[in-house]
XYZ file of C-alpha atoms in Angstrom:
756
model
C 28.504 18.988 -12.891
C 27.496 20.127 -16.403
C 25.011 18.629 -18.792
C 27.520 16.412 -20.314
C 27.490 14.263 -17.470
C 25.719 10.946 -17.466
C 21.994 11.034 -16.830
C 21.158 7.623 -16.936
C 20.026 7.498 -20.380
C 21.526 5.621 -23.289
C 23.578 2.404 -23.283
C 26.748 2.214 -21.375
C 29.154 0.067 -23.539
C 32.440 0.812 -22.005
C 34.227 2.915 -19.598
C 37.748 4.289 -19.340
C 39.389 6.897 -17.039
C 40.954 9.928 -18.436
C 42.434 12.944 -16.952
C 40.929 15.558 -19.418
C 37.323 16.428 -20.220
C 36.257 13.820 -22.678
C 33.126 15.788 -23.550
C 34.936 18.692 -25.324
C 36.034 18.173 -29.108
C 39.637 18.371 -30.031
C 40.787 21.185 -32.083
C 42.572 18.918 -34.574
C 40.080 18.598 -37.565
C 41.422 18.946 -41.236
C 42.151 22.437 -41.859
C 40.893 22.213 -45.290
C 37.398 21.265 -44.211
C 35.212 24.438 -44.087
C 32.786 24.533 -41.074
C 30.159 26.299 -43.063
C 30.617 25.945 -46.593
C 29.316 28.683 -48.920
C 25.910 28.273 -50.841
C 23.851 26.505 -48.142
C 20.613 27.704 -47.154
C 20.627 30.492 -44.628
C 20.241 29.702 -41.043
C 16.470 30.437 -39.770
C 14.585 29.743 -36.600
C 13.176 26.065 -36.594
C 9.706 25.786 -37.146
C 8.785 21.971 -36.138
C 9.168 20.332 -32.874
C 11.213 17.337 -32.505
C 8.116 15.446 -31.414
C 6.347 15.918 -34.840
C 9.252 15.747 -37.023
C 10.809 12.413 -35.641
C 9.216 9.498 -34.448
C 11.961 7.066 -33.274
C 9.669 4.080 -33.655
C 9.477 4.588 -37.314
C 13.178 4.392 -38.026
C 13.773 1.154 -36.001
C 14.527 -0.580 -39.297
C 17.101 2.029 -40.298
C 18.837 1.755 -36.864
C 18.962 -2.111 -37.018
C 20.734 -1.975 -40.365
C 23.374 0.459 -39.299
C 23.937 -1.327 -36.220
C 24.564 -4.502 -38.142
C 26.292 -3.136 -40.914
C 29.558 -5.242 -41.939
C 32.894 -3.669 -40.863
C 34.112 -3.487 -44.566
C 31.582 -1.198 -45.768
C 33.291 1.510 -43.519
C 36.316 1.444 -45.684
C 34.630 3.544 -48.305
C 32.061 6.342 -48.227
C 30.614 5.037 -51.347
C 30.164 1.605 -49.845
C 28.885 2.919 -46.587
C 26.396 5.276 -48.527
C 25.029 2.344 -50.826
C 24.726 -0.154 -47.683
C 23.126 2.648 -45.300
C 20.842 4.539 -47.717
C 19.575 1.266 -49.685
C 15.600 1.806 -49.845
C 15.895 5.393 -48.197
C 13.921 8.243 -49.635
C 14.236 11.350 -47.465
C 17.365 13.314 -46.049
C 16.065 12.917 -42.605
C 16.202 8.954 -42.943
C 19.725 9.219 -44.342
C 20.892 11.457 -41.437
C 19.333 8.913 -39.028
C 21.206 6.028 -40.549
C 24.567 8.252 -40.298
C 23.917 9.038 -36.802
C 23.040 5.125 -36.043
C 26.355 4.222 -37.643
C 28.397 6.495 -35.894
C 26.856 5.659 -32.518
C 26.743 1.848 -32.594
C 30.269 1.394 -34.167
C 31.747 3.936 -31.563
C 30.513 1.148 -29.046
C 33.584 -0.923 -29.754
C 37.220 -0.034 -30.638
C 37.239 0.219 -34.544
C 39.939 -1.638 -36.474
C 42.094 0.400 -38.636
C 40.490 1.382 -42.094
C 41.864 2.568 -45.247
C 43.332 5.780 -45.727
C 40.512 8.742 -45.317
C 37.673 6.353 -44.966
C 34.654 6.502 -42.438
C 36.385 3.698 -40.348
C 39.942 5.588 -40.329
C 38.068 8.835 -39.161
C 35.873 7.058 -36.540
C 39.324 5.557 -35.347
C 41.008 8.897 -35.080
C 37.744 10.159 -33.238
C 38.251 7.334 -30.800
C 41.951 8.183 -30.202
C 40.669 11.959 -29.663
C 42.616 13.241 -32.742
C 39.400 14.226 -34.656
C 36.042 15.127 -33.723
C 32.565 13.601 -33.830
C 31.606 16.722 -35.335
C 33.837 16.327 -38.361
C 32.920 12.834 -38.798
C 29.016 13.571 -38.666
C 29.523 16.565 -41.170
C 31.877 14.619 -43.616
C 29.254 11.545 -43.768
C 26.451 14.112 -44.282
C 28.169 15.943 -47.040
C 29.471 12.816 -48.864
C 25.630 12.288 -49.270
C 24.807 15.801 -50.294
C 23.100 16.612 -47.222
C 23.898 20.138 -45.994
C 25.672 19.865 -42.657
C 27.824 22.574 -40.623
C 29.999 22.628 -37.684
C 28.875 24.928 -35.278
C 31.173 26.731 -32.515
C 29.921 27.719 -29.590
C 29.958 27.214 -25.482
C 28.519 24.185 -24.039
C 28.198 23.431 -20.105
C 30.051 20.232 -20.035
C 31.378 18.679 -17.017
C 33.720 21.466 -16.258
C 30.736 23.796 -15.747
C 29.325 24.377 -12.288
C 25.984 25.897 -11.834
C 26.396 29.844 -11.324
C 29.873 29.947 -12.733
C 30.895 33.622 -13.888
C 31.147 34.494 -17.451
C 34.828 34.300 -17.327
C 34.722 30.675 -16.380
C 32.083 29.920 -19.059
C 33.865 31.438 -21.872
C 36.295 28.605 -21.516
C 33.659 25.880 -22.183
C 34.207 26.068 -26.064
C 32.925 23.170 -27.977
C 31.449 21.951 -31.499
C 28.492 20.317 -32.695
C 26.530 20.215 -35.935
C 23.802 21.856 -37.764
C 21.869 19.706 -40.380
C 19.378 20.730 -42.869
C 16.450 18.196 -43.175
C 12.929 18.588 -43.834
C 13.502 22.281 -45.081
C 14.999 23.470 -42.095
C 17.929 23.552 -39.994
C 18.316 21.294 -37.069
C 20.828 20.379 -34.388
C 22.769 17.251 -33.712
C 25.418 17.051 -30.986
C 26.989 13.667 -31.792
C 29.788 13.836 -29.085
C 27.394 14.442 -26.150
C 25.046 11.842 -27.899
C 27.773 9.102 -27.687
C 29.909 10.000 -24.724
C 29.291 10.948 -21.177
C 31.154 11.231 -17.779
C 29.847 9.614 -14.623
C 30.963 10.568 -10.995
C 32.746 13.670 -11.808
C 33.106 15.840 -8.690
C 34.961 19.193 -7.964
C 35.288 18.226 -4.437
C 33.999 21.801 -3.438
C 30.785 20.523 -1.857
C 29.429 18.828 1.230
C 25.724 16.949 1.109
C 24.004 18.988 3.721
C 20.312 17.467 3.430
C 18.565 15.212 0.962
C 14.813 14.611 1.254
C 14.547 16.033 4.402
C 17.162 14.058 6.011
C 20.568 14.763 7.407
C 23.621 14.100 5.147
C 27.099 15.613 5.839
C 28.663 13.672 3.067
C 31.883 15.519 2.112
C 32.589 14.927 -1.851
C 35.773 13.703 -3.048
C 37.486 15.330 -6.037
C 37.285 13.049 -9.097
C 37.491 13.652 -13.048
C 35.012 10.718 -13.118
C 34.647 7.748 -15.548
C 34.191 8.141 -19.278
C 31.262 6.326 -20.775
C 30.453 5.302 -24.306
C 26.745 5.729 -24.878
C 23.974 6.186 -27.181
C 21.840 9.036 -26.066
C 18.780 10.008 -28.171
C 18.138 13.511 -26.673
C 21.155 15.078 -28.510
C 19.691 13.875 -32.007
C 17.461 16.746 -33.429
C 16.789 18.457 -29.825
C 14.414 21.495 -29.861
C 16.963 24.754 -30.426
C 14.862 26.379 -27.810
C 15.723 23.767 -25.188
C 19.224 23.139 -26.452
C 20.449 26.798 -26.242
C 20.092 26.562 -22.309
C 22.956 23.944 -22.344
C 24.955 24.817 -25.494
C 25.069 28.200 -27.080
C 26.277 28.947 -30.701
C 28.661 31.758 -30.610
C 27.019 33.179 -34.034
C 23.066 33.974 -32.754
C 21.788 33.016 -36.246
C 23.170 29.458 -35.536
C 21.194 28.977 -32.498
C 18.084 28.613 -34.673
C 15.575 30.582 -32.111
C 13.864 33.675 -32.659
C 15.268 35.583 -29.750
C 19.140 34.352 -29.573
C 20.871 34.127 -26.184
C 23.499 36.439 -25.298
C 26.313 35.613 -23.142
C 24.727 37.025 -19.840
C 21.630 34.919 -20.362
C 23.432 31.758 -21.290
C 25.208 32.369 -17.679
C 22.083 33.397 -15.778
C 19.764 30.542 -16.591
C 19.778 27.523 -14.029
C 21.493 24.405 -15.179
C 18.661 22.487 -16.768
C 19.418 18.871 -17.449
C 18.267 17.119 -20.514
C 15.443 15.426 -18.440
C 13.845 18.858 -17.637
C 12.961 19.125 -21.262
C 12.649 15.359 -22.360
C 10.051 14.439 -19.408
C 8.183 17.828 -19.611
C 6.632 17.022 -16.356
C 7.238 20.469 -14.697
C 8.415 23.955 -15.410
C 10.189 26.773 -12.960
C 7.679 29.307 -12.006
C 9.984 31.683 -9.960
C 13.476 31.779 -8.952
C 14.517 31.139 -12.784
C 18.230 32.073 -12.299
C 21.415 30.095 -11.845
C 22.512 32.641 -8.999
C 20.207 33.439 -6.232
C 20.446 35.452 -3.182
C 18.620 34.889 0.064
C 16.319 37.501 1.825
C 16.449 37.315 5.408
C 18.356 34.088 5.205
C 15.700 32.174 2.871
C 15.761 31.387 -0.893
C 12.623 30.498 -2.673
C 12.221 28.695 -5.929
C 8.784 27.629 -7.488
C 7.695 24.642 -9.888
C 4.532 23.746 -11.479
C 3.327 20.475 -12.984
C 2.765 20.788 -16.717
C -0.145 18.327 -16.396
C -2.156 18.412 -13.340
C -2.592 14.886 -13.362
C 1.186 14.014 -13.104
C 1.524 11.613 -10.412
C 5.207 12.158 -9.359
C 7.064 14.003 -6.542
C 9.775 16.602 -6.622
C 12.569 16.073 -4.118
C 15.937 17.822 -3.418
C 19.471 17.919 -2.204
C 21.217 20.730 -0.572
C 25.017 21.341 -0.764
C 27.207 23.479 1.126
C 30.275 25.043 -1.044
C 33.330 24.505 1.453
C 35.642 26.406 -0.911
C 33.663 29.486 -1.708
C 31.892 30.051 1.706
C 33.751 32.164 4.282
C 32.005 30.365 7.141
C 32.140 26.527 7.704
C 29.432 24.125 8.942
C 30.034 23.536 12.835
C 30.433 19.897 13.601
C 27.555 20.036 16.207
C 24.819 21.539 14.147
C 21.855 19.558 13.267
C 21.729 19.437 9.224
C 18.377 18.167 8.392
C 14.744 20.010 7.854
C 16.120 23.131 6.511
C 14.278 22.988 3.186
C 10.329 23.549 3.013
C 8.873 21.737 0.100
C 5.608 23.606 0.245
C 2.851 22.205 -1.969
C -0.497 23.411 -3.602
C -1.681 20.291 -5.844
C 0.444 20.964 -8.971
C 2.629 23.832 -7.788
C 5.843 23.328 -5.573
C 7.769 26.140 -3.633
C 10.926 25.069 -2.275
C 12.148 27.405 0.656
C 15.607 27.133 1.679
C 16.361 28.316 5.247
C 20.162 28.565 5.053
C 21.595 27.045 8.323
C 24.810 29.229 8.000
C 26.045 32.092 6.127
C 27.643 30.895 2.914
C 27.332 29.503 -0.831
C 24.993 26.480 -1.336
C 23.812 24.419 -4.253
C 20.247 22.939 -4.628
C 19.431 20.080 -6.938
C 15.808 19.196 -7.863
C 14.914 15.963 -8.953
C 11.607 14.399 -10.319
C 10.733 11.202 -8.343
C 8.063 8.496 -9.119
C 6.332 6.239 -6.446
C 8.801 3.386 -7.292
C 11.497 5.468 -5.649
C 13.279 6.073 -9.063
C 14.242 9.556 -9.695
C 16.097 11.880 -12.267
C 18.044 15.073 -11.772
C 16.116 18.023 -13.400
C 17.975 21.167 -12.670
C 20.337 23.151 -10.064
C 20.836 26.525 -8.707
C 23.560 28.253 -6.775
C 22.427 29.918 -3.596
C 24.330 32.790 -1.644
C 23.440 33.469 1.993
C 24.781 36.604 3.299
C 22.436 36.877 6.425
C 20.490 34.550 8.583
C 16.857 34.607 9.469
C 15.820 37.051 12.233
C 16.361 35.169 15.611
C 18.352 32.457 13.784
C 17.541 29.769 11.466
C 14.953 27.139 12.621
C 14.688 23.701 11.416
C 11.289 22.323 10.581
C 9.381 20.457 13.312
C 9.315 17.374 11.280
C 10.372 15.612 8.066
C 7.421 14.672 6.031
C 9.222 13.266 2.944
C 8.253 14.009 -0.545
C 4.535 14.689 -0.052
C 5.647 17.777 1.501
C 3.724 20.579 3.118
C 0.138 21.522 1.911
C -2.617 19.950 -0.369
C -1.357 17.401 -3.065
C -2.579 14.642 -5.342
C -1.627 12.328 -2.236
C -4.672 13.939 -0.470
C -7.036 13.171 -3.154
C -5.824 9.507 -3.217
C -6.367 9.369 0.441
C -10.145 10.298 -0.200
C -9.833 14.140 0.762
C -10.584 16.789 -1.516
C -11.587 20.920 -1.339
C -8.999 21.811 1.362
C -10.027 25.137 3.056
C -6.257 26.085 3.415
C -4.609 25.832 -0.044
C -1.026 26.717 1.181
C 1.187 24.433 3.237
C 2.422 27.335 5.599
C -0.491 28.675 7.670
C 0.101 31.642 10.162
C -1.882 31.458 13.397
C -2.081 33.057 16.736
C -1.241 31.455 20.060
C -4.262 30.178 21.822
C -6.495 31.171 18.822
C -8.295 28.698 16.887
C -7.335 27.973 13.198
C -9.486 25.681 10.940
C -8.759 23.159 8.215
C -11.660 21.572 6.243
C -11.831 18.945 3.663
C -14.558 17.099 1.856
C -14.208 13.192 1.560
C -15.014 11.102 -1.422
C -15.312 7.669 0.472
C -15.560 6.710 4.244
C -12.542 7.488 5.957
C -11.373 8.120 9.637
C -9.174 11.080 10.269
C -6.185 10.949 12.775
C -4.226 14.110 13.325
C -0.861 14.730 14.947
C 0.414 18.233 16.019
C 4.327 18.186 16.588
C 6.556 20.663 18.001
C 10.188 20.407 18.598
C 10.181 20.862 22.213
C 6.751 19.442 23.248
C 5.565 15.980 23.004
C 2.629 15.025 20.565
C 0.953 13.602 23.539
C 0.695 16.654 25.385
C -0.526 18.376 22.274
C -3.324 16.076 21.557
C -5.945 18.304 23.633
C -5.273 21.111 21.323
C -6.784 19.492 17.997
C -10.408 18.729 17.543
C -12.366 17.268 14.524
C -16.016 17.442 13.517
C -17.746 15.677 10.659
C -20.586 16.850 8.822
C -22.082 13.503 7.240
C -24.517 15.405 5.100
C -22.096 17.288 3.279
C -19.340 14.707 3.521
C -16.881 17.450 5.124
C -14.604 17.107 7.940
C -13.354 20.130 10.000
C -9.992 20.296 12.056
C -9.737 22.769 14.564
C -6.195 23.571 15.838
C -5.355 26.060 18.816
C -1.668 26.111 19.156
C -0.871 26.773 22.912
C 2.537 28.876 22.567
C 4.320 30.890 20.140
C 6.485 28.820 17.622
C 6.170 26.687 14.623
C 4.406 23.428 14.636
C 3.645 20.499 12.242
C 0.125 19.291 11.608
C 0.109 15.935 10.136
C -3.344 14.602 8.686
C -3.721 10.953 8.210
C -6.420 9.085 6.469
C -7.674 5.532 6.987
C -9.958 3.723 4.424
C -12.675 2.042 6.623
C -13.366 -0.304 3.715
C -9.381 -1.409 3.225
C -8.491 -0.542 6.521
C -5.234 1.223 5.194
C -3.937 4.404 6.490
C -1.961 6.987 4.541
C -0.452 10.394 5.105
C -2.896 12.768 3.411
C -1.761 16.060 3.982
C 0.763 18.150 6.320
C 0.785 21.891 7.451
C 3.433 24.206 9.083
C 1.533 26.136 11.732
C 3.491 29.137 12.715
C 2.668 31.885 14.859
C 5.552 34.238 13.394
C 4.634 35.432 9.851
C 7.324 34.823 7.223
C 9.704 37.325 6.411
C 8.010 37.826 3.184
C 4.577 38.241 4.891
C 6.050 40.785 7.375
C 7.359 42.715 4.325
C 4.135 42.716 2.657
C 2.084 43.845 5.899
C 4.595 46.483 6.322
C 4.103 48.462 3.098
C 1.197 49.910 1.263
C 0.308 48.432 -2.090
C 1.049 50.681 -5.050
C -1.524 51.501 -7.851
C -0.902 48.519 -9.974
C -1.125 45.974 -7.026
C -4.245 47.655 -5.895
C -5.976 47.384 -9.500
C -4.778 43.661 -9.331
C -6.577 43.052 -5.972
C -9.531 44.934 -7.324
C -9.555 42.905 -10.254
C -9.436 39.833 -8.324
C -12.186 40.614 -6.183
C -14.315 41.623 -9.044
C -13.585 38.329 -11.052
C -14.257 36.180 -7.892
C -17.961 37.170 -8.344
C -18.382 36.643 -12.165
C -18.823 33.548 -14.267
C -15.782 34.021 -16.458
C -13.386 31.483 -15.695
C -10.541 32.218 -18.010
C -10.561 35.901 -16.866
C -10.420 34.653 -13.125
C -7.526 32.155 -13.898
C -5.588 35.025 -15.531
C -6.283 37.447 -12.254
C -5.154 34.737 -9.890
C -2.108 34.191 -12.025
C -1.185 38.099 -11.856
C -1.935 38.133 -8.288
C 0.273 35.199 -7.343
C 3.149 36.415 -9.679
C 2.957 39.865 -7.802
C 3.125 37.822 -4.728
C 0.727 39.740 -2.836
C -0.640 39.319 0.642
C -3.668 36.932 0.768
C -6.014 38.855 3.095
C -8.449 36.285 2.377
C -9.173 37.515 -1.474
C -6.937 35.076 -2.966
C -8.637 32.122 -0.827
C -12.210 33.395 -1.986
C -10.820 33.518 -5.708
C -9.304 29.979 -5.620
C -12.939 28.699 -4.260
C -14.708 30.326 -7.116
C -12.040 28.880 -9.434
C -12.861 25.418 -8.224
C -16.456 25.841 -8.414
C -16.487 27.449 -12.114
C -14.037 24.538 -13.155
C -16.589 21.870 -11.760
C -19.450 23.696 -13.676
C -17.451 23.934 -16.763
C -16.646 20.432 -16.729
C -20.231 19.228 -16.268
C -21.356 21.621 -18.936
C -18.501 20.217 -21.402
C -19.326 16.556 -20.491
C -23.092 17.273 -21.512
C -21.805 18.876 -24.988
C -19.594 15.914 -25.611
C -22.111 13.207 -24.644
C -19.018 11.033 -23.578
C -19.936 8.279 -20.792
C -16.309 8.350 -19.377
C -16.101 12.113 -19.360
C -19.565 12.470 -17.761
C -18.653 9.912 -15.038
C -15.584 11.880 -14.023
C -17.357 15.374 -14.254
C -20.217 14.021 -12.105
C -17.984 12.355 -9.457
C -15.864 15.262 -9.230
C -18.943 17.523 -8.547
C -20.691 15.465 -6.164
C -17.473 14.983 -4.096
C -16.981 18.476 -3.845
C -18.260 21.132 -1.283
C -20.287 22.696 -4.041
C -22.623 19.808 -4.551
C -25.621 21.696 -3.773
C -24.879 24.521 -5.781
C -24.088 22.525 -8.796
C -27.262 20.173 -8.234
C -28.851 21.555 -11.608
C -25.767 20.981 -13.577
C -25.396 17.609 -12.041
C -28.910 16.691 -12.808
C -28.556 17.521 -16.354
C -25.337 15.778 -16.911
C -26.681 12.615 -15.280
C -29.773 12.711 -17.515
C -27.635 12.780 -20.525
C -25.532 9.869 -18.860
C -28.584 7.646 -18.439
C -29.838 8.373 -22.099
C -26.195 7.380 -23.293
C -26.622 4.084 -21.161
C -29.905 3.402 -22.705
C -28.852 4.235 -26.204
C -25.600 1.849 -25.932
C -27.828 -0.781 -24.739
C -30.275 -0.657 -27.815
C -27.120 -0.633 -29.990
C -25.428 -4.069 -28.166
C -27.035 -6.482 -30.876
C -26.019 -4.524 -33.708
C -22.240 -3.813 -32.191
C -22.155 -7.713 -31.937
C -22.450 -8.203 -35.569
C -19.575 -9.373 -37.669
C -18.699 -7.957 -41.043
C -20.114 -11.051 -42.928
C -23.529 -10.370 -41.519
C -23.430 -6.781 -42.810
C -22.134 -8.172 -46.305
C -25.215 -10.389 -46.373
C -27.388 -7.324 -46.551
C -25.296 -5.218 -49.116
C -24.965 -8.792 -51.390
C -28.871 -8.322 -52.313
C -29.322 -7.137 -55.745
C -33.068 -6.396 -55.421
C -34.024 -6.321 -51.638
C -37.355 -6.845 -50.142
C -39.419 -3.982 -49.310
C -38.928 -4.384 -45.554
C -35.060 -4.523 -45.811
C -35.255 -1.429 -47.930
C -37.470 0.425 -45.395
C -35.477 -0.559 -42.465
C -32.084 0.319 -43.811
C -33.421 3.728 -45.203
C -34.903 4.327 -41.491
C -31.396 3.157 -40.055
C -29.375 5.812 -42.245
C -31.803 8.415 -41.594
C -31.167 8.273 -37.896
C -27.319 8.189 -38.775
C -27.819 11.377 -40.408
C -27.952 10.792 -43.887
C -29.809 13.067 -46.140
C -32.949 11.899 -48.036
C -31.642 12.221 -51.625
C -28.869 9.819 -50.637
C -31.174 7.315 -49.679
C -33.248 7.039 -52.945
C -31.951 3.805 -54.620
C -30.794 0.426 -53.064
C -27.552 1.048 -54.799
C -26.809 4.214 -52.435
C -27.790 1.869 -49.390
C -25.291 -0.798 -50.605
C -22.481 2.068 -50.922
C -23.186 2.963 -47.450
C -23.021 -0.667 -46.102
C -19.829 -1.320 -48.054
C -18.265 1.611 -46.136
C -15.593 0.073 -43.700
C -13.230 2.007 -41.086
C -14.502 5.147 -39.161
C -17.350 5.587 -41.367
C -18.829 2.085 -41.426
C -22.402 1.494 -40.330
C -21.517 -0.421 -37.075
C -18.884 2.326 -35.942
C -21.753 4.948 -36.574
C -24.254 3.037 -34.526
C -21.598 2.960 -31.726
C -20.975 6.514 -31.885
C -24.708 7.488 -32.478
C -25.431 8.227 -28.716
C -22.314 10.921 -28.632
C -22.387 12.226 -32.313
C -25.824 11.972 -33.729
C -28.468 11.174 -31.261
C -29.084 14.881 -30.232
C -29.770 15.959 -33.804
C -32.860 13.471 -34.349
C -35.980 15.475 -33.141
C -39.360 14.400 -33.025
C -40.165 15.318 -36.514
C -37.676 12.847 -37.813
C -38.414 10.231 -35.501
C -42.071 10.476 -36.493
C -41.174 9.749 -40.239
C -38.741 6.896 -39.318
C -41.423 5.247 -37.204
C -44.058 5.561 -39.928
C -41.414 3.939 -42.177
C -40.756 0.915 -40.020
C -44.170 0.448 -38.541
C -45.352 -0.899 -41.933
C -43.730 -4.029 -40.893
C -43.099 -5.963 -37.586
C -39.922 -7.591 -36.132
C -40.973 -11.189 -37.342
C -41.542 -10.242 -40.726
C -38.424 -8.320 -41.168
C -36.423 -11.070 -39.597
C -37.736 -13.625 -42.182
C -36.518 -11.477 -44.920
C -33.132 -10.848 -43.129
C -31.860 -11.511 -39.651
C -29.546 -8.624 -39.883
C -32.396 -6.302 -41.019
C -34.189 -7.610 -37.848
C -31.525 -6.547 -35.690
C -31.321 -2.960 -37.311
C -35.235 -2.801 -37.079
C -35.187 -3.609 -33.245
C -32.604 -0.735 -32.928
C -34.471 1.846 -35.049
C -37.763 1.049 -33.003
C -36.079 1.355 -29.672
C -34.404 4.842 -30.513
C -37.462 6.418 -32.104
C -40.031 5.149 -29.219
C -37.511 6.501 -26.810
C -37.109 9.974 -28.613
C -40.983 10.194 -29.059
C -41.583 9.249 -25.310
C -38.904 12.086 -24.326
C -40.499 14.674 -25.799
C -39.587 17.276 -28.799
C -36.086 18.084 -29.489
C -35.040 21.595 -30.893
C -32.590 20.615 -33.640
C -31.893 20.892 -37.336
C -33.594 18.332 -39.749
C -30.864 16.846 -41.940
C -33.293 16.796 -44.948
C -33.276 20.743 -44.836
């Protein structure tokens, strides 16, 4: 099923069954309407991302007006323009109004309109006699907005991932290019306002979903047409859009490196949710057609935000029509897909159960259980794994195999084994160590397909190091084969247990590892390994991350070098976070950096940096406490100060002292009018806001020289005498006195005097 199928976005307004593909524009538009008129601006790559160009929330009034437009205004282009464009200034606003009018009016059957009017054309569109592309272009041109009709290929419901070029060439379609904001942008009104749900070729049998067996044979269906309102196809970014709809003329693709037909066919089927959610990206296996090696196919993903809290799940299908073999009725059809984790990285390894053609769908899933389809791949298996395909010992669900954010939530960090697949030797110990961030008890389960977990209990042991907050799990598998290690963590405070992490322990190296071990590395590979070893002993985090990325991209055998590099990377990241937090002087940032460092295996090594960060943290807490009374002030209280025409000397001295600490130059504080101007300032530069931000932005710039001058200025007076002159000035007096006393007690600070 192609990208025009329903993905759950937009509003379902009506359904109707049809035998044809309703997501392809008809070829019956007026012959005298040029698709690309002469004199239009030349097409060039778009410069602006949609997220920057268009904020939907700012156009809600335009949409509401279009949605509620009287039917009668659609009987005339002049009347419709006058109604929709009332009060609008920019072409983008007008284009949005046109888009919304078509989309919302299309959700109900239009009544017949006067000849050659917006209503009559929309009726023709609904009856499949004219195209949405023509209607949209016509309305834009009537408003003097340049708009073209782009011809090309689009992966509609007639497309199946991995289709050959000859099949893809049949998927002709049309959409629009509209010139707004000084550049050409894409609008695909047909796909914005129509979708198909339930389309199926009937070729596939669902083999496995999320680790569970299925064996559900699809039924052939043309699906149900849906009228919708899908925002994605309004001004999509061209570099994303070209993956699903490619203009035949490369210059109308609006990208720097236009797609060819070969490239268009070779990219995986990427759903709009892959681009709109921006949660993950494909890191390897980026092809619509993937071929197995030794019966296995691997595809990699990476979260674009390491704090993303979702899962990736899958569905595996068997192509009954294209496969030369059949699925044996007695075959177990679960646990053939390895979902390997390394925190923000996923690796799906499909162990093909029989020779044939498969389809793998990848979904993004949240903890609520809600999931969206991201992408699909076609897999070709021409051979099985040596010794036959083996199902996994256990179904662990979306948490997968290897360390992830679920492990961190369970109270464990810094895993010694960073990959979900661990090669071991029978009767030889392999260790798994973690740091724990809170009091937890660990329960481990070793699973084998032919031996009970009770019999395997004696082959696992665990040891706690309470001084270092670490736990070590030692596993010694008794025989050859593949085992599953489940690690559960129980919070001693809440008494709740969760599956923290899982590993596959195999006495057989993977085919990939066998291949690596049986060949010598070439000159380039040896250099990458040497670079990794060198940067693993240095302090340059950026360089280390680059060499790790090169090493992983080449898929070289670990040999312990990658593990050392990853540990060094973790240490340098923690150190950098602490250093950055000290520079930023922000309490929340400091708290996070200190907590991560203290809960890591590098706590002792990071002690000097942790101490420095904690000292800054304590200083900020103290300075925030000093500012409490000022921050509690209301604006009328500040207004009382600047209302004085000629202030008494204590007030003048205190406010000069205040603004000196806040970084004002001496020549800006000569007259009371200067102080009044500063007191009247509101917003980000108001005096209360500046006092609030003083600990983070200004405190480190106040040295003992400045503090001594300020102290001399206010020590002419005491708190009581200042409060008698002005209660507000008295509050500022207390703050200034506390700050300078603290600075002078702490000692000299090497910085720049703002007077110089």
